[in-house]
XYZ file of C-alpha atoms in Angstrom:
606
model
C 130.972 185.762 75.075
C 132.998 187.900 72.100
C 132.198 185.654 68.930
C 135.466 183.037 68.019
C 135.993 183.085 64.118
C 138.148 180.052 63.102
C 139.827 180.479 59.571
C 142.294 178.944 57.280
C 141.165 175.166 58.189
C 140.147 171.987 56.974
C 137.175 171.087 58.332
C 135.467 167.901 58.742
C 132.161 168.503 59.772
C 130.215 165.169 59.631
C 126.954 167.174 58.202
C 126.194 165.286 55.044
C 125.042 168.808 54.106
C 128.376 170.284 54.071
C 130.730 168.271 54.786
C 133.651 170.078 54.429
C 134.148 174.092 55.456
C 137.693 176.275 56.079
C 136.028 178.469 58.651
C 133.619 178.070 61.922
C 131.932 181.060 63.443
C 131.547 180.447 67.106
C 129.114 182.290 69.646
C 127.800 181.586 73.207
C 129.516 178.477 72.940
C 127.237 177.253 69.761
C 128.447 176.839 66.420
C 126.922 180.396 64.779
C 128.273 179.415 61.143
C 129.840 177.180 59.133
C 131.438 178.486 55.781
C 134.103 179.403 53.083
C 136.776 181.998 55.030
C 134.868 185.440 53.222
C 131.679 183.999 54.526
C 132.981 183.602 58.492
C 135.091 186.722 58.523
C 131.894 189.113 57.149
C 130.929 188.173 60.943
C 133.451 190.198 62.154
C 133.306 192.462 64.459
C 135.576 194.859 67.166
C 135.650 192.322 69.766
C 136.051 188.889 67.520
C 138.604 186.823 68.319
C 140.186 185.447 64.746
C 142.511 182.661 64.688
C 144.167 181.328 61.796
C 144.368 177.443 61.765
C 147.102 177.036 59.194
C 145.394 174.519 57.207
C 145.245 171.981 60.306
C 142.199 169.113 60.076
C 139.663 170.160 62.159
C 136.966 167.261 63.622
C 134.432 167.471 65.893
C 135.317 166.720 69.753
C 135.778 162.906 70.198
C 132.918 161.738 72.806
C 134.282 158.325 74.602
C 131.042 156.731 75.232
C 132.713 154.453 78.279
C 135.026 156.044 79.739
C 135.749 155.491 83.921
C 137.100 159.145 83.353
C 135.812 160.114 87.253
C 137.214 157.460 89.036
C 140.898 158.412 86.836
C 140.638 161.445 87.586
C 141.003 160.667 91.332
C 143.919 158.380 90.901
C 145.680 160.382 87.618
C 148.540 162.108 88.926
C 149.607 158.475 91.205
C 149.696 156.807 88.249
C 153.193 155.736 85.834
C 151.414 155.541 82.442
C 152.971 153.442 79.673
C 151.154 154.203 76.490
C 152.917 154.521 73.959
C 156.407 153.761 75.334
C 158.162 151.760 72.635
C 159.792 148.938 74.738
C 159.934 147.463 77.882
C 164.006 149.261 78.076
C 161.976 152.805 78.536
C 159.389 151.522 80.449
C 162.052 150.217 83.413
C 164.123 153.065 83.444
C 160.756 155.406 83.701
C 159.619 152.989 86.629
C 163.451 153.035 87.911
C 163.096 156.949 87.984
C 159.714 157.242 89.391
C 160.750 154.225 92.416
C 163.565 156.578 93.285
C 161.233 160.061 93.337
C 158.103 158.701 95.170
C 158.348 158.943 99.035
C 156.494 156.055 101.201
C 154.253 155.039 101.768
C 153.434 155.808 98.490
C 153.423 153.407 95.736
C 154.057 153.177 92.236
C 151.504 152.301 89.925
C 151.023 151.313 86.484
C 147.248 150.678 86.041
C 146.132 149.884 82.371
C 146.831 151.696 78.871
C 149.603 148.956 78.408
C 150.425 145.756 75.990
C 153.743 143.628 75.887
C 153.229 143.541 72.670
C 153.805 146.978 72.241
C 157.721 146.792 73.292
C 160.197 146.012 71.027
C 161.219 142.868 73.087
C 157.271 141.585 72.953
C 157.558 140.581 76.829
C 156.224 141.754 79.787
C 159.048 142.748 82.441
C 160.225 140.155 84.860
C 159.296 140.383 88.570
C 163.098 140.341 89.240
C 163.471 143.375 86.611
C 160.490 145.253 88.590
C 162.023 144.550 92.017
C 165.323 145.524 90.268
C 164.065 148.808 89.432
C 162.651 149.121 92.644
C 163.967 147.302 95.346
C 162.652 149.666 98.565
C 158.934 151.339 96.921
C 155.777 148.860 96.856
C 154.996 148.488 93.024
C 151.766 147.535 91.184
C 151.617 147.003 87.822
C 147.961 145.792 86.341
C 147.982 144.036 82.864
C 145.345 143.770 81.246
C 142.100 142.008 83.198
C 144.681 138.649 83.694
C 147.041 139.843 86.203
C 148.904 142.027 88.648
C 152.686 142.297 88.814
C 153.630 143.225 92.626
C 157.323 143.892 93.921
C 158.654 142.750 97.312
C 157.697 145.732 98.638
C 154.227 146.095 97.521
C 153.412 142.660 98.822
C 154.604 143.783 102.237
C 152.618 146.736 101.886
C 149.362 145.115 100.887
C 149.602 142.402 103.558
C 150.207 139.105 101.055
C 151.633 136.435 102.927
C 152.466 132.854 102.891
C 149.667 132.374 105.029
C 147.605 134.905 102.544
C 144.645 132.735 100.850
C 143.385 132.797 97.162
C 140.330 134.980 96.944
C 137.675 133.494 95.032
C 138.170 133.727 91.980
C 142.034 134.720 92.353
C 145.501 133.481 92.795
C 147.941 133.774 94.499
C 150.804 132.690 92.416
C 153.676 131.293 94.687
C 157.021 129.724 93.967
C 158.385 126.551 95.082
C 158.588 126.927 98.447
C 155.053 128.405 98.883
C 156.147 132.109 98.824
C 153.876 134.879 97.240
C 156.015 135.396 94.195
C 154.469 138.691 93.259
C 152.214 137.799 90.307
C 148.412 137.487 91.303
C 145.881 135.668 88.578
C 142.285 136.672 87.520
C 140.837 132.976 86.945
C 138.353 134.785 86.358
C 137.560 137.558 88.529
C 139.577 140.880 88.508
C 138.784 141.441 92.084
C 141.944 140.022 93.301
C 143.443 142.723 91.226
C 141.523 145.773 92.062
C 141.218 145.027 95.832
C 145.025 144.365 96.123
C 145.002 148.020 94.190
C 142.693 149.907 96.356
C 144.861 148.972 99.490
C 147.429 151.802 98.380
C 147.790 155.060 99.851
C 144.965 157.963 98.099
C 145.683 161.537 97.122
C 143.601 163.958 99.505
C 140.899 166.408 98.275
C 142.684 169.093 96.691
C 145.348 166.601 95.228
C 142.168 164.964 93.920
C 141.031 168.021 91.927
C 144.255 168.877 90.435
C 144.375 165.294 89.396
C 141.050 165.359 87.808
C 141.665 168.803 86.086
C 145.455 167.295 84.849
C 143.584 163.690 83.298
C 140.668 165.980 81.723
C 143.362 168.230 80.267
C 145.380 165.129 78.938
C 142.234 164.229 77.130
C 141.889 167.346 75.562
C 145.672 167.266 74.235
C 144.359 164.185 72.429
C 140.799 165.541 71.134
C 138.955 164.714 72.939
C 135.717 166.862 74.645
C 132.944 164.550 75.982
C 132.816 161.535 77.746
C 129.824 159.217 78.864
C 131.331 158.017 82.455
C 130.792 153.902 82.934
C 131.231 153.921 86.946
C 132.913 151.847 88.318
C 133.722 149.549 91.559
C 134.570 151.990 94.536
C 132.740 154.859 92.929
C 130.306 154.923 95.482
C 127.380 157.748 94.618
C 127.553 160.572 95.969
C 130.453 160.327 98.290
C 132.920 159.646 95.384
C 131.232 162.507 92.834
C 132.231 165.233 95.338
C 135.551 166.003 93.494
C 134.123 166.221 89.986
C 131.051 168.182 91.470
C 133.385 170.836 92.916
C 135.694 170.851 89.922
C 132.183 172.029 88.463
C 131.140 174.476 91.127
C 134.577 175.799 90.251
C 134.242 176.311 86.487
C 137.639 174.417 86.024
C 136.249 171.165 84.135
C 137.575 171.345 80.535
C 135.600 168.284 79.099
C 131.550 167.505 79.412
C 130.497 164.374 81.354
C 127.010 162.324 81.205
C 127.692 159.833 84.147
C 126.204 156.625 85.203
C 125.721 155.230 88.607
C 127.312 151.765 89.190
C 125.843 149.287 91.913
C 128.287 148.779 94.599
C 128.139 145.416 96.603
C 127.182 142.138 95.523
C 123.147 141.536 97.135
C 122.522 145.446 97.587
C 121.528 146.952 94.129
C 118.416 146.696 94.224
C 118.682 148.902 97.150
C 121.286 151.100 95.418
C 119.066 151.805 92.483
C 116.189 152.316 94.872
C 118.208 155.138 96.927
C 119.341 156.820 93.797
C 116.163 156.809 92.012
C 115.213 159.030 95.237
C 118.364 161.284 95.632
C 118.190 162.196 91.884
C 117.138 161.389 88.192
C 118.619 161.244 84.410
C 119.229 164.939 82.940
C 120.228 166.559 86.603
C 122.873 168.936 85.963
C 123.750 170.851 82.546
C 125.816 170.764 79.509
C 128.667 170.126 81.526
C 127.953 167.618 84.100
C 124.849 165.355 84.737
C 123.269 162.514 85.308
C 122.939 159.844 82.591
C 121.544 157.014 84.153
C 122.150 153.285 85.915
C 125.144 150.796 85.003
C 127.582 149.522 83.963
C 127.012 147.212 86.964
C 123.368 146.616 87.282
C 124.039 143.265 89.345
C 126.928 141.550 90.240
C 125.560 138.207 88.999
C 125.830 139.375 85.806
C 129.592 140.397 85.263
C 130.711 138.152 82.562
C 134.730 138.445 83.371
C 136.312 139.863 80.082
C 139.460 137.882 80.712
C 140.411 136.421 77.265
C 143.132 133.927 78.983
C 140.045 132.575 81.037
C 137.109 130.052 79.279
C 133.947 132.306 79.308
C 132.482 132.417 82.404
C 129.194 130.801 83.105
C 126.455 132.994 84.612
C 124.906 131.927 87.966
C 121.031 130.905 88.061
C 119.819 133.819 90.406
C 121.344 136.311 87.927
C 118.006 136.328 85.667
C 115.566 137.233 88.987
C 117.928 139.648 90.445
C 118.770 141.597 86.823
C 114.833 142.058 86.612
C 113.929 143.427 89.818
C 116.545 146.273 89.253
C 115.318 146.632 85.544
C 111.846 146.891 86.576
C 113.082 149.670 88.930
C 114.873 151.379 86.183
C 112.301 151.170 83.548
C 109.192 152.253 85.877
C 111.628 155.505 86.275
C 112.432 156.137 83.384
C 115.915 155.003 83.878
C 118.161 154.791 81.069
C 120.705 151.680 81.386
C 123.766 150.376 80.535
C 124.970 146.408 81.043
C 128.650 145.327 80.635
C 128.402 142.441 78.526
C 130.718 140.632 76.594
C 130.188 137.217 75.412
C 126.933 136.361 72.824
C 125.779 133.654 75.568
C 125.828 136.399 78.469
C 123.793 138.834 76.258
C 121.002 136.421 75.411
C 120.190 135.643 78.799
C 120.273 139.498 79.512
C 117.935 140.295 76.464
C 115.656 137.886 77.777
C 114.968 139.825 81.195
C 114.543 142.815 79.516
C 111.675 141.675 76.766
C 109.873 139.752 79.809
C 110.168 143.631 81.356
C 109.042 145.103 78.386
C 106.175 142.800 78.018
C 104.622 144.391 81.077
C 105.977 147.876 81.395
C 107.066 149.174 77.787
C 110.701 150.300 77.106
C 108.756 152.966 74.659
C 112.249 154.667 73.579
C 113.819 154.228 76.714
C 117.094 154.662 76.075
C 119.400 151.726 76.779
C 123.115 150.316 76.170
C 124.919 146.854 76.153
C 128.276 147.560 76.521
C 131.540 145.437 74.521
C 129.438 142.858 72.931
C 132.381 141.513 71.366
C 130.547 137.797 70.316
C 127.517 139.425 69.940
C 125.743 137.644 66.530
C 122.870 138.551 64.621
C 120.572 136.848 66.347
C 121.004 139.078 69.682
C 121.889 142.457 67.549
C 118.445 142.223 66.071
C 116.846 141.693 69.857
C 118.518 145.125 70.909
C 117.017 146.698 67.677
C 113.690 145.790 68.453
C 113.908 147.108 72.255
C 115.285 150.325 70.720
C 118.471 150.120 72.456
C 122.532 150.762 71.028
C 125.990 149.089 71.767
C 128.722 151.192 73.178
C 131.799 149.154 72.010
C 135.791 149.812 73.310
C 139.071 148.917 71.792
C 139.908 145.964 74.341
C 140.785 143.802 71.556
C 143.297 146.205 69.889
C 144.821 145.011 73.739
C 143.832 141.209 74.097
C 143.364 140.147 70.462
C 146.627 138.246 70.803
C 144.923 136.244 73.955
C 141.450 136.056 72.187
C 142.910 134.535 68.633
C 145.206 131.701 70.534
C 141.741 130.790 72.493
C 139.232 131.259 70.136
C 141.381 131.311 66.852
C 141.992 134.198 64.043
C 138.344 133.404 62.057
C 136.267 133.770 65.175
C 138.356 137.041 65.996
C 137.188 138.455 62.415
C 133.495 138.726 63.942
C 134.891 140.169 67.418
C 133.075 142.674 67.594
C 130.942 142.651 64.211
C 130.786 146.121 63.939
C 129.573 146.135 60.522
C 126.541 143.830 61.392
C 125.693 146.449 64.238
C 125.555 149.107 61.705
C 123.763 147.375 58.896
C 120.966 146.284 61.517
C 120.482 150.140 62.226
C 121.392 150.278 65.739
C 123.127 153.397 67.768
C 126.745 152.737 67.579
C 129.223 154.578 69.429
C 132.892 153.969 70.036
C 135.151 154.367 73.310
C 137.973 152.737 75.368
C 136.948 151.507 78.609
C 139.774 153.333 80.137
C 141.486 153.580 82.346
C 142.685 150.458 84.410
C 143.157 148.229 81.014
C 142.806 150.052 78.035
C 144.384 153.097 76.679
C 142.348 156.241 77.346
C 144.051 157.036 73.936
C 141.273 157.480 71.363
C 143.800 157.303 68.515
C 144.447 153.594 69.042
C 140.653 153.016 69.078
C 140.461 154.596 65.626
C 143.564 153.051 64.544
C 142.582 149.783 65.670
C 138.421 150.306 64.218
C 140.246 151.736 60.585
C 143.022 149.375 59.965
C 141.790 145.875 61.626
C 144.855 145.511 63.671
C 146.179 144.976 67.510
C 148.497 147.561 69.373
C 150.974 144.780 68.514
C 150.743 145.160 65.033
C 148.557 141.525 64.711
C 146.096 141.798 61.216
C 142.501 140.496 63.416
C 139.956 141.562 60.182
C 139.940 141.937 56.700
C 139.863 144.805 54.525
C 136.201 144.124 54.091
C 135.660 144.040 58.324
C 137.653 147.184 58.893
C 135.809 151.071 59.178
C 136.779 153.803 56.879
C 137.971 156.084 58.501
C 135.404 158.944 58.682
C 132.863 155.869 59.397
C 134.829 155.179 62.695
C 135.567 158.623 63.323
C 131.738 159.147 63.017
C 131.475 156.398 65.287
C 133.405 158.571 67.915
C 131.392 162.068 68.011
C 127.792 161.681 66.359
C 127.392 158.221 67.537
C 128.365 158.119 70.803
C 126.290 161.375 71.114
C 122.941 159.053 71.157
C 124.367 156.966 73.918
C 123.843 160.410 76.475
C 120.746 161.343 74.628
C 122.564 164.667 73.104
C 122.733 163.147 69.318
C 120.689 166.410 68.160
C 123.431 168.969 70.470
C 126.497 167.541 69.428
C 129.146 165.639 67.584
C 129.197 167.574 63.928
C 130.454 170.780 63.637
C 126.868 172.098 62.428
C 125.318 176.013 63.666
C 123.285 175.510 66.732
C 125.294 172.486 67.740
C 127.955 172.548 70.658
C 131.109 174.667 69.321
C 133.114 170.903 70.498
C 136.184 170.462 68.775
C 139.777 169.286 67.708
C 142.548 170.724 65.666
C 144.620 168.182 64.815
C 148.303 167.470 64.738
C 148.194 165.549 61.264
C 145.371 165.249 58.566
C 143.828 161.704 60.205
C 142.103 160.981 56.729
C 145.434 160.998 54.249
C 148.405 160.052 56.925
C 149.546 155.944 56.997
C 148.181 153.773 59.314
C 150.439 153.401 61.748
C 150.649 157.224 62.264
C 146.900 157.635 63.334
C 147.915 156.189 67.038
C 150.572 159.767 67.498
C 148.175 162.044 66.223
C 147.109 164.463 68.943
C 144.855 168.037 68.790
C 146.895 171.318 69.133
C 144.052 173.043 69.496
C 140.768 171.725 71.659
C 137.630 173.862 72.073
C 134.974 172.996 74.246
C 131.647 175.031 74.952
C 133.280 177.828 72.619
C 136.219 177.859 75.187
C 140.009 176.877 74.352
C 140.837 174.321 76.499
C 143.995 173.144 75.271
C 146.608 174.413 72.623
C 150.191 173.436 71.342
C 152.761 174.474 69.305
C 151.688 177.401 67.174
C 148.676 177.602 69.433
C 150.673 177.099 72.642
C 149.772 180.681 73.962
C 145.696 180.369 74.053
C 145.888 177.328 76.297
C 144.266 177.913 79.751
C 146.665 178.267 82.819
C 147.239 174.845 84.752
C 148.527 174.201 88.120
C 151.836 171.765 88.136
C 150.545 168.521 88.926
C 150.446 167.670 92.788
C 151.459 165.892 94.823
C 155.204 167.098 93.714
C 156.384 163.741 93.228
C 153.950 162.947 90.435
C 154.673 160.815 87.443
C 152.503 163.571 85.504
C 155.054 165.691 86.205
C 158.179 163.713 84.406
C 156.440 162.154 81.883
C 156.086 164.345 78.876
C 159.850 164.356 79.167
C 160.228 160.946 79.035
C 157.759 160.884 76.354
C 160.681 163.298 74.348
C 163.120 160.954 75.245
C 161.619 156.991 74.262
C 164.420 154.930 72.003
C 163.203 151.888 70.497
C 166.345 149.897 71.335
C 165.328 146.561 72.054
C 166.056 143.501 74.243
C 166.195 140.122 73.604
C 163.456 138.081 75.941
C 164.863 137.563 79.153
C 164.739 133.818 78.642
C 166.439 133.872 75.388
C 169.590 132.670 76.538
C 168.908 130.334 78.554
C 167.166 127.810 75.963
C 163.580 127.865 77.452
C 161.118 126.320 75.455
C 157.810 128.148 74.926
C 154.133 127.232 75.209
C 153.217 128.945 72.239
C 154.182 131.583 70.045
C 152.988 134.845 71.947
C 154.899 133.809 74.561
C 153.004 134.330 77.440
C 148.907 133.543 77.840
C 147.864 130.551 79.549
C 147.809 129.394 82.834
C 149.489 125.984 83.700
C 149.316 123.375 86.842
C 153.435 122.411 86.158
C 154.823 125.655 88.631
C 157.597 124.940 86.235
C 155.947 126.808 83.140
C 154.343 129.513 85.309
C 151.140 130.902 84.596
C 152.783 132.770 81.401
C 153.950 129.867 79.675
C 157.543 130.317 80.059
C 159.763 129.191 82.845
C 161.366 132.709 83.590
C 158.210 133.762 85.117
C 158.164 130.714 87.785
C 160.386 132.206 90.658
């Protein structure tokens, strides 16, 4: 490869050595040098490659440490995204417009990356708004891990009846007369939600790819150039890695993925991790794409429902026999591991299979991960220190701290997660989303919400003394999630003999205010040496990219409605009509009266 020289920057290279540098040399996609611009451009030669950065901030390429970036990929270009629309006016008229442009029997989704209290009018849209906007095309719109908002059309579609019954661990919610209404209720389990989901139409193979390459360039635009892929319910191995496998074969992935293998069916794990542990092992595959190890689902008795409008959920008594069989697996092959696990309660029982593991076959560095941890205390951070294992923690309560302070109250929400204890313990700390069916894939709200303390809503949830500085959280999302893949010495500073990973940014993310960290974006994204994504001044390096197929995709439409958000507001549709209100967010807890609806206001019972 000719050698890259970048010059004219400001570089933030997280190398306490030199922590600052205007120009990168860049050679068989390794960082070659890292200097003052006379130093870089002495490296010159006939067939370098100089760009000029124009005094842009320069980081290393964000690594998501849980990210269900696979499974998005297949389902990307399907998918209405409302990040960062400004209120629930733009977000109808963009589901309006996409109702009227998708054919059947197609449907239009809105999976995850979305908060009410985000809009202007701090409501969620009515189910007579959404059928409204689309009267004729099934619609499914997931918030959060609570509920699903479904149209007329979409309960048709997915077979919801009068005569339907509430799933375990679902509801149904129905109106007076016994009628599906259209809103179904985690209480606790999401699987009401992502079943209903996964009876819509998919995209075939080749729509598939382009999807994938479309969501891996998206993540570029935004910085970032790793992710360590959680799994994921109906991301069967290896029937559902074929895509991203031939996206490799093909040379056309623009991001590097570690991934882990999720178990599959409640009662079969053990079997699972027995058939992979045959079919392949940790470290298979290159730079690019490979194996990372088992989780986030290690056994379905352990899910501990992160539903912050549900009490915590209370683990069942087999879960402790099952979760060691499959750790014993794991550990005698030198599996690494990863657990979802939420609540403090959840973790202790966890951390207690794994030390009576340890006691007879020895972790011995074996690299492992609790995932979320939000109540995690001391107590339990100290038992992951001593196994030698890290927490991989997401941004869900930048998206549920509303729903978690009204339960659990603003002081417990200062400790949620204690990110600061993590650190001062000494454990591996990286940072990620959890994206894409509830969170925002959108690192920028992750650092926004680690730096300034506060919800996508705007809601204060830690002191000044709780919050990150900046280029500690930033840290947080290259070197540290590096560990959490086992590549901590390969990437995540802009260092010679490290990956050549990274982001030219769109605004200087150390000086500009708060609020204005959530619209920064890169304009420039390397990866493995290779541009893999430019704007504005930088427009013309960018790779070449297919339109997005099918050619009714919202992928397609949505950068121009992202030119075109207002921030006009609307009063709450109730507001007229002299509702009273449960409590002051308006919309959280579920109630027996069908007169208050399961949001706590009566314009959500139909």
């Amino acid at each position: 490869m000719p050698r890259t020289l970048l010059t004219n920057g400001k570089f933030r290279t997280l190398d306490p050595s030199r922590p600052s540098a205007s120009a990168v040399a860049i050679k068989d996609g390794l960082f070659e040098a890292v200097g003052s611009d006379s130093d870089i451009l002495q490296l010159q030669d006939s067939d370098s490659q100089v760009i000029d950065l124009q005094k842009h901030t320069v980081i290393p390429g964000l690594n998501d440490s849980h990210l269900h970036v696979i499974r998005g990929g297949l389902h990307y270009n399907m998918e209405l995204r409302w990040e960062g629309v400004p209120s629930l006016a733009d977000a109808l008229r963009m589901l309006k417009a996409q109702a009227q442009n998708t054919p059947p029997p197609q449907w239009v989704r809105v999976v995850g990356g979305w908060s009410e209290f985000q809009f202007a009018e701090r409501r969620m849209p009515t189910l007579d708004e959404i059928n409204a906007a689309a009267p004729d095309t099934p619609v499914f719109i997931l918030h959060l891990y609570d509920r699903a908002l479904l149209n007329g059309a979409a309960l048709k579609a997915a077979g919801i009846t009068r005569e339907s019954p509430d799933p375990p661990g679902g509801v149904i919610y129905r109106d007076r007369r016994g009628n599906p209404s259209g809103m179904l209720i985690a209480e606790p389990s999401a699987l009401i939600l992502y079943s209903t989901l996964a009876k819509g139409p998919s995209l075939d193979f080749e729509d598939q790819i382009n999807s994938s390459r479309h969501f891996q360039r998206e993540l570029n635009r935004l910085g970032v150039t790793s992710a360590i892929d959680a799994g994921g319910g109906g991301q069967n191995y290896p029937e559902d890695y074929k895509v991203i496998e031939e996206l490799h074969k093909r040379g056309e992935m623009t991001m590097r993925i570690a991934y882990n293998l999720f178990a599959q069916q409640p009662g079969s794990e053990l079997d699972d991790f027995k058939r992979w542990t045959k079919m392949t092992k940790p470290g298979d595959g290159d730079a690019m794409l490979r194996v990372n190890g088992a989780g986030e689902n290690l056994v379905w008795s352990a899910a501990d429902f992160e539903n912050f409008l549900q009490p915590r959920p209370r683990l069942v008594e087999d879960m402790d026999a099952e979760l060691e069989q499959v750790t014993r697996l794991l550990v005698e092959h030198r599996w690494p591991f990863r657990l979802h696990a939420t609540y403090d309660e959840s973790i202790a029982r966890f951390l207690d299979v794994f030390e009576k593991v340890d006691r007879d076959i020895p972790f011995d560095g074996l690299r492992f991960i609790i995932d979320h941890a939000e109540t995690i205390r001391p107590h339990n951070i100290e038992r992951i220190r001593a196994l030698g294992g890290g927490i991989a923690i997401q941004h869900r309560m930048a998206f549920q701290g509303e729903y978690f302070v009204e339960r659990y109250g603003a002081t417990e929400a200062e400790l949620t997660p204690p990110i600061n204890e993590m650190l001062a313990a000494g454990l591996p700390v990286g940072a990620g989303t959890d994206a894409t069916r509830v969170a925002s894939f959108n690192p920028w709200v992750s650092l926004y919400w680690m730096s300034t303390g506060k919800t996508l809503g705007g809601l204060t949830l830690y002191p000044e003394d709780r919050r990150l500085e900046r280029e500690k959280a930033l840290y947080l999302y290259t070197k540290g999630s590096a560990w959490f893949s086992g590549e901590h010495q390969v990437k995540g500073a802009i260092v010679p003999g490290e990956y050549a990973d990274l982001a030219v940014l769109s605004a200087d993310y150390f000086s500009v205010p708060d609020e204005d960290i959530k619209a920064i974006t890169s304009v420039l994204t390397i990866v493995d040496g290779k541009v893999v994504h430019g704007d504005g001044d930088f427009k013309q390096l960018a790779p070449p990219l297919p339109p997005a197929s099918p050619d009714w995709s919202p992928v397609r439409t949505y950068s121009a409605f992202r030119e075109s958000f207002t921030t006009a507001a609307r009063p709450h549709a109730c507001a007229g009509t002299g509702h009273a209100h449960h409590h002051p967010f308006c919309g959280s807890r579920a109630s027996a009266d069908p007169f208050w609806g399961p949001l706590g206001c009566s314009c959500f019972a139909f």
